Short mmCIF file of C-alpha atoms in Angstrom, two decimals:
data_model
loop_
_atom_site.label_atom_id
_atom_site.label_comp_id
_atom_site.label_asym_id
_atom_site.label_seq_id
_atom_site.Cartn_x
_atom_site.Cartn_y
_atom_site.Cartn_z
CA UNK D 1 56.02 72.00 32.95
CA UNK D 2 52.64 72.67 31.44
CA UNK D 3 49.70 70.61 29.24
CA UNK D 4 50.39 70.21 25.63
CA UNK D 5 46.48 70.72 25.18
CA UNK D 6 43.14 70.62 27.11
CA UNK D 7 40.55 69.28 25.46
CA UNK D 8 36.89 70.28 27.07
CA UNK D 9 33.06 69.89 25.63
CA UNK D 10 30.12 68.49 26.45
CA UNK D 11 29.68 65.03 27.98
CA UNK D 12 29.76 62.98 24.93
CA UNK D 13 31.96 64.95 22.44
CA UNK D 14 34.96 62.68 22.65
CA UNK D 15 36.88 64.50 24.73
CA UNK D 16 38.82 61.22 26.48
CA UNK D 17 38.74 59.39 23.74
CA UNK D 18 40.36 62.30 21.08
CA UNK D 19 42.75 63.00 24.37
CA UNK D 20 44.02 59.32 24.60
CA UNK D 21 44.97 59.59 20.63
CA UNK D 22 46.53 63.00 20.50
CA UNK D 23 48.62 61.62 23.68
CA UNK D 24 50.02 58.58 21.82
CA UNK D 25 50.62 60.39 18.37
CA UNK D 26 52.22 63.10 20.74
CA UNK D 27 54.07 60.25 23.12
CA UNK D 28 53.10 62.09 26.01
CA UNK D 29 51.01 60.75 29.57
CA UNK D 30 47.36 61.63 29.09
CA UNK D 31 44.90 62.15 31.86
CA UNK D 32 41.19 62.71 32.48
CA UNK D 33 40.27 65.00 35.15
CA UNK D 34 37.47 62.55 35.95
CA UNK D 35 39.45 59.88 36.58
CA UNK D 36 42.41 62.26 38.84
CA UNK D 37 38.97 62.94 40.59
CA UNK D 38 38.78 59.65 41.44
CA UNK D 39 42.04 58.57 42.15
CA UNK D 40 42.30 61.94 44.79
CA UNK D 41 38.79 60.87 46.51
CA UNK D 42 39.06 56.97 46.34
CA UNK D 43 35.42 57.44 45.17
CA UNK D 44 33.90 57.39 42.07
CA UNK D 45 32.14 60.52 40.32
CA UNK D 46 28.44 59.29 41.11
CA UNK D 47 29.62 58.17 45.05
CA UNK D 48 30.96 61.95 45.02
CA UNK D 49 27.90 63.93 43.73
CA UNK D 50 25.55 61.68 45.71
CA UNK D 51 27.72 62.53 48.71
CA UNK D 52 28.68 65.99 48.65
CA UNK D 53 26.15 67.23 45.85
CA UNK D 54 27.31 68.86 42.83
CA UNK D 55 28.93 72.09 44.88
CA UNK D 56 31.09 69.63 46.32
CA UNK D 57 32.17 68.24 43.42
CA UNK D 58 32.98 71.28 41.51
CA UNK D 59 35.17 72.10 44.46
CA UNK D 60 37.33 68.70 44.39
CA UNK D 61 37.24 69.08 40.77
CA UNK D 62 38.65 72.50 40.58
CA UNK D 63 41.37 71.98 43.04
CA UNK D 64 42.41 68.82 40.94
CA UNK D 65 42.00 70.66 37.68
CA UNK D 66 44.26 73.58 39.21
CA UNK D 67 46.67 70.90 39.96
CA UNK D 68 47.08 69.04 36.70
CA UNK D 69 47.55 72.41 34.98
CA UNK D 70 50.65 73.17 37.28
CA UNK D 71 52.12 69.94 37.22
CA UNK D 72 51.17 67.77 34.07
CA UNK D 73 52.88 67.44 31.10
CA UNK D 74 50.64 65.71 28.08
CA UNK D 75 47.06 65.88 27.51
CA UNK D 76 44.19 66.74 29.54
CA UNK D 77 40.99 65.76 29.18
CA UNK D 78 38.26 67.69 31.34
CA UNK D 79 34.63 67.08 32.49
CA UNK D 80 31.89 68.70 31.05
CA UNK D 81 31.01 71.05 33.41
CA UNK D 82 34.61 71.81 34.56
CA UNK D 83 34.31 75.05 32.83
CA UNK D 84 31.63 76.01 35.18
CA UNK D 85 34.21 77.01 37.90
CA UNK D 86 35.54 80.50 37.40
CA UNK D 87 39.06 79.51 38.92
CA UNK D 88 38.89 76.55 36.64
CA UNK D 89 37.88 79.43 33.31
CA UNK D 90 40.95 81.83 35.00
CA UNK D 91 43.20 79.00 34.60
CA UNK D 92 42.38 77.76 31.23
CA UNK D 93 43.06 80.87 29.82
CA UNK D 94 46.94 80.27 30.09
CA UNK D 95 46.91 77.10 28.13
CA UNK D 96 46.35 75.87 24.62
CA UNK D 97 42.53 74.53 25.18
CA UNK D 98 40.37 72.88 22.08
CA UNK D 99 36.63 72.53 22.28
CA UNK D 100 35.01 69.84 20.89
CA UNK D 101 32.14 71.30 19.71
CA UNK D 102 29.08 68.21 18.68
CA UNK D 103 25.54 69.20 17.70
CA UNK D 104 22.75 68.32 20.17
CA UNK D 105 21.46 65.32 18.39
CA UNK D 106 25.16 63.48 17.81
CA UNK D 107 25.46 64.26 21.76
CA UNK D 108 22.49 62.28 22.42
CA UNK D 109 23.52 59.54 20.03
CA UNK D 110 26.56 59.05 21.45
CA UNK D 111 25.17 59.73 25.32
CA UNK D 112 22.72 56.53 25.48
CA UNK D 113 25.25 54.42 23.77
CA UNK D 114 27.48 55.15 25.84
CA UNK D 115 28.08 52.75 29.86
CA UNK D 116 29.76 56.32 31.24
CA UNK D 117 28.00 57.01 34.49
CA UNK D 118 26.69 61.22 33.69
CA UNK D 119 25.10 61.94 36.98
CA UNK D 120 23.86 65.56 35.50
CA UNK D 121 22.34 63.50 32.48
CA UNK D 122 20.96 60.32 34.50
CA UNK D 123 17.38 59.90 33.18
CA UNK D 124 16.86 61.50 30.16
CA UNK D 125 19.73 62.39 28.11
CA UNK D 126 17.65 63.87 25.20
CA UNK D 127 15.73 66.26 27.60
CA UNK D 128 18.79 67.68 29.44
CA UNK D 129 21.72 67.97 26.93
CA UNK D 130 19.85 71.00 25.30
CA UNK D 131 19.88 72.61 29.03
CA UNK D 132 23.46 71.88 29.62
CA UNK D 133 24.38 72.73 26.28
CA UNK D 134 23.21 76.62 26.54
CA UNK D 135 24.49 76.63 29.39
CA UNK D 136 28.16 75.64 28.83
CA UNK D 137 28.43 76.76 25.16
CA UNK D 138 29.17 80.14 26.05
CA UNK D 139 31.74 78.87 28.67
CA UNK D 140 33.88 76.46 26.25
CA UNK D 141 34.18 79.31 23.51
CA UNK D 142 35.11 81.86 26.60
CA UNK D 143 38.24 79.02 27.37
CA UNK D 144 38.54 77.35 23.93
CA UNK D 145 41.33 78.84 21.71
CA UNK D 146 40.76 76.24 19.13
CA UNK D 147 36.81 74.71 18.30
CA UNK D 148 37.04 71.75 16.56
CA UNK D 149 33.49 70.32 15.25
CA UNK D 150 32.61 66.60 15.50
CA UNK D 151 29.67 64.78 13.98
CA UNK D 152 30.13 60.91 13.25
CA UNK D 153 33.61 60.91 11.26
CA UNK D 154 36.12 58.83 12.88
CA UNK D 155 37.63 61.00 15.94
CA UNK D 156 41.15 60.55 14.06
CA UNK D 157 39.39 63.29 12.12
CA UNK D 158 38.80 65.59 15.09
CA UNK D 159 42.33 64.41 16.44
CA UNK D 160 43.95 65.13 12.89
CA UNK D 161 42.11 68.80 12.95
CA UNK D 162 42.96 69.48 16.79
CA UNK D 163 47.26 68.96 15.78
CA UNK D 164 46.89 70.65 13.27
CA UNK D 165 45.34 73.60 14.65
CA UNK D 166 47.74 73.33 17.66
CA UNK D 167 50.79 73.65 14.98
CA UNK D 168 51.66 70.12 14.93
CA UNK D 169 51.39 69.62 11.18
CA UNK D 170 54.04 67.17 10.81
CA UNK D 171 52.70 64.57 13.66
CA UNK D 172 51.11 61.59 12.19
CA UNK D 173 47.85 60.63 13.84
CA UNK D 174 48.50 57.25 15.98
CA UNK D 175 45.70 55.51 17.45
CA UNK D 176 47.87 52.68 18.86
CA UNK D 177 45.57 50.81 21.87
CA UNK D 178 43.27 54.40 21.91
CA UNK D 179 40.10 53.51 20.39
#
């Protein structure tokens, strides 16, 4: 048993949202490693990084990452910063993984519209996404064996790219309840 795909980018790129329609045009579970996080710690991701600090919470979220990867079958989205873990990287690399790649400006768009809690971009979205984003960049290509790029299409767009660059060509994109 092993993901179908692992979908990981920056907070913002659509990553739960593309993973929740590639799961029902696929008719498999999806997940979002957030939300295992949460259902593990019976806490939520702010409660955890207030708590335990951001070390902390890389730890929990490796170990639950690690998990899902031996024992899920369907899609996976991850957190941003999940890639920031080498174990997390090491694993990745045995599994079909596709970056959603957004430009700096969409990602701030889409980051104060958005009610999702970022701890790592409480404040001033537009002043730390270009941080974060040289950071990680580097780390979702090292991981990402597909890069889809996003900008303000519809995400059946990215979702329609994504199967088709995973080989599912003939798999209609169905949004069902996703969006």
């Amino acid at each position: 048993m092993s993901v179908v795909v692992v979908f990981v980018g920056m907070p913002g790129s659509g990553k739960t949202t593309a993973g929740r329609i590639m799961a029902h045009s696929l008719d498999v579970p999806f997940r979002d490693s957030d939300a295992l996080i949460e259902e593990t710690e019976g806490r939520t991701i702010p409660e955890i990084f207030n708590d335990d600090g951001e070390p902390g919470f890389r730890t929990i979220e490796a170990g639950v990452i690690q998990d899902a990867l031996d024992n899920f079958h369907g899609v996976l989205s991850l957190g941003g910063g999940a890639v920031l873990t080498e174990s997390t990287r090491e694993a990745l690399k045995e599994h079909p993984v596709v970056l959603i790649d957004v430009e700096k400006d969409e990602l701030i768009r889409r980051v104060t519209k958005s009610k999702t809690v970022r701890p790592l971009l409480a404040g001033d979205p537009a002043r730390r996404i270009p941080g974060l984003k040289a950071q990680r960049e580097p780390l979702y290509r090292e991981v990402a064996r597909h890069t889809i790029t996003s900008s303000a299409e519809p995400v059946t767009q990215v979702v329609r790219a994504a199967l088709d660059a995973l080989g599912f060509t003939e798999v209609a994109v169905n949004t069902g309840a996703a969006e």
